[in-house]
């Protein structure tokens, strides 16, 4: 290490890099140094290689985006891939340059001391403007998708009210009167049913803490905030049963806060609603059956 410092200091101190007899920059270093330089370069090369390999292999092991079964999912996935390619190219370029510099300018392999410069004003302006322009472009480019998913709400009454609570999803369907908050409302837990090819509007609430209503296959993710009624909408395009998960650590039981969403035809959906209605009626006691408290 002494050798390093001596030569570096010589390089930066204005005096010409003095050559100490029998002790040149490379000769004086122990042999192991060269191998450690190679090892470190290759170790850093592993980052882009393994990073890329992970992304290439992941889809084959089903560790990739879940199947998209929503109308707006296509544009969300498109944005995701676009940003992934953009950042991926920058990531690969910087990692490969890092590797190349470590390899080429390995102290043990080079006889020249480091040159000190004061940087380049032009270069700094360029590498500030390019990312800033890219971010601005992305901000504008994604606006329409954002508006579709979060701003252009379908004009309709809520199809269901979803109330998140530790640690379940309480669902409330408007009954036959199609109005929430009336006597014929239907109550279900963790089992959301949705008719296919129809706009579906959820009124999202939280009973206790912050939760996040996440339907991966429908590309829906929205925080549930106590004290707020938040509209969430989507249109499902494929029948099947998919996950509902909570995407916000909300307490000890967060991991088990999951439900399922069943996308089905309008006829099946109506049949299911009728069944829920019948079950609910069967378990509800009429006013005459409620026992009157015995007088003391
Ligand atoms: Cu939660």
mmCIF file with all atom_site columns, C-alpha atoms and ligand atoms in Angstrom, residues 164-167 169 209-212 246-251 254 257, ligand 1:
data_model
loop_
_atom_site.group_PDB
_atom_site.id
_atom_site.type_symbol
_atom_site.label_atom_id
_atom_site.label_alt_id
_atom_site.label_comp_id
_atom_site.label_asym_id
_atom_site.label_entity_id
_atom_site.label_seq_id
_atom_site.pdbx_PDB_ins_code
_atom_site.Cartn_x
_atom_site.Cartn_y
_atom_site.Cartn_z
_atom_site.occupancy
_atom_site.B_iso_or_equiv
_atom_site.pdbx_formal_charge
_atom_site.auth_seq_id
_atom_site.auth_comp_id
_atom_site.auth_asym_id
_atom_site.auth_atom_id
_atom_site.pdbx_PDB_model_num
ATOM   1  C  CA  . UNK A 1 164 ? -60.560 -3.310  4.701  1.00 0.00 ? 164 UNK A CA  1
ATOM   2  C  CA  . UNK A 1 165 ? -59.918 -4.242  8.302  1.00 0.00 ? 165 UNK A CA  1
ATOM   3  C  CA  . UNK A 1 166 ? -57.349 -6.201  10.236 1.00 0.00 ? 166 UNK A CA  1
ATOM   4  C  CA  . UNK A 1 167 ? -57.189 -8.755  8.616  1.00 0.00 ? 167 UNK A CA  1
ATOM   5  C  CA  . UNK A 1 169 ? -61.923 -7.704  3.256  1.00 0.00 ? 169 UNK A CA  1
ATOM   6  C  CA  . UNK A 1 209 ? -55.427 1.327   9.645  1.00 0.00 ? 209 UNK A CA  1
ATOM   7  C  CA  . UNK A 1 210 ? -53.909 1.851   6.192  1.00 0.00 ? 210 UNK A CA  1
ATOM   8  C  CA  . UNK A 1 211 ? -54.362 -1.143  3.881  1.00 0.00 ? 211 UNK A CA  1
ATOM   9  C  CA  . UNK A 1 212 ? -53.812 -1.505  0.168  1.00 0.00 ? 212 UNK A CA  1
ATOM   10 C  CA  . UNK A 1 246 ? -53.218 -6.472  0.997  1.00 0.00 ? 246 UNK A CA  1
ATOM   11 C  CA  . UNK A 1 247 ? -50.157 -4.610  -0.254 1.00 0.00 ? 247 UNK A CA  1
ATOM   12 C  CA  . UNK A 1 248 ? -49.568 -2.492  2.839  1.00 0.00 ? 248 UNK A CA  1
ATOM   13 C  CA  . UNK A 1 249 ? -48.052 -3.906  6.015  1.00 0.00 ? 249 UNK A CA  1
ATOM   14 C  CA  . UNK A 1 250 ? -51.015 -3.366  8.298  1.00 0.00 ? 250 UNK A CA  1
ATOM   15 C  CA  . UNK A 1 251 ? -50.213 -5.389  11.413 1.00 0.00 ? 251 UNK A CA  1
ATOM   16 C  CA  . UNK A 1 254 ? -50.982 -8.700  7.204  1.00 0.00 ? 254 UNK A CA  1
ATOM   17 C  CA  . UNK A 1 257 ? -55.154 -10.707 4.630  1.00 0.00 ? 257 UNK A CA  1
HETATM 18 CU CU1 . LIG B 2 .   ? -54.008 -4.973  5.318  1.00 0.00 ? 1   LIG B CU1 1
#
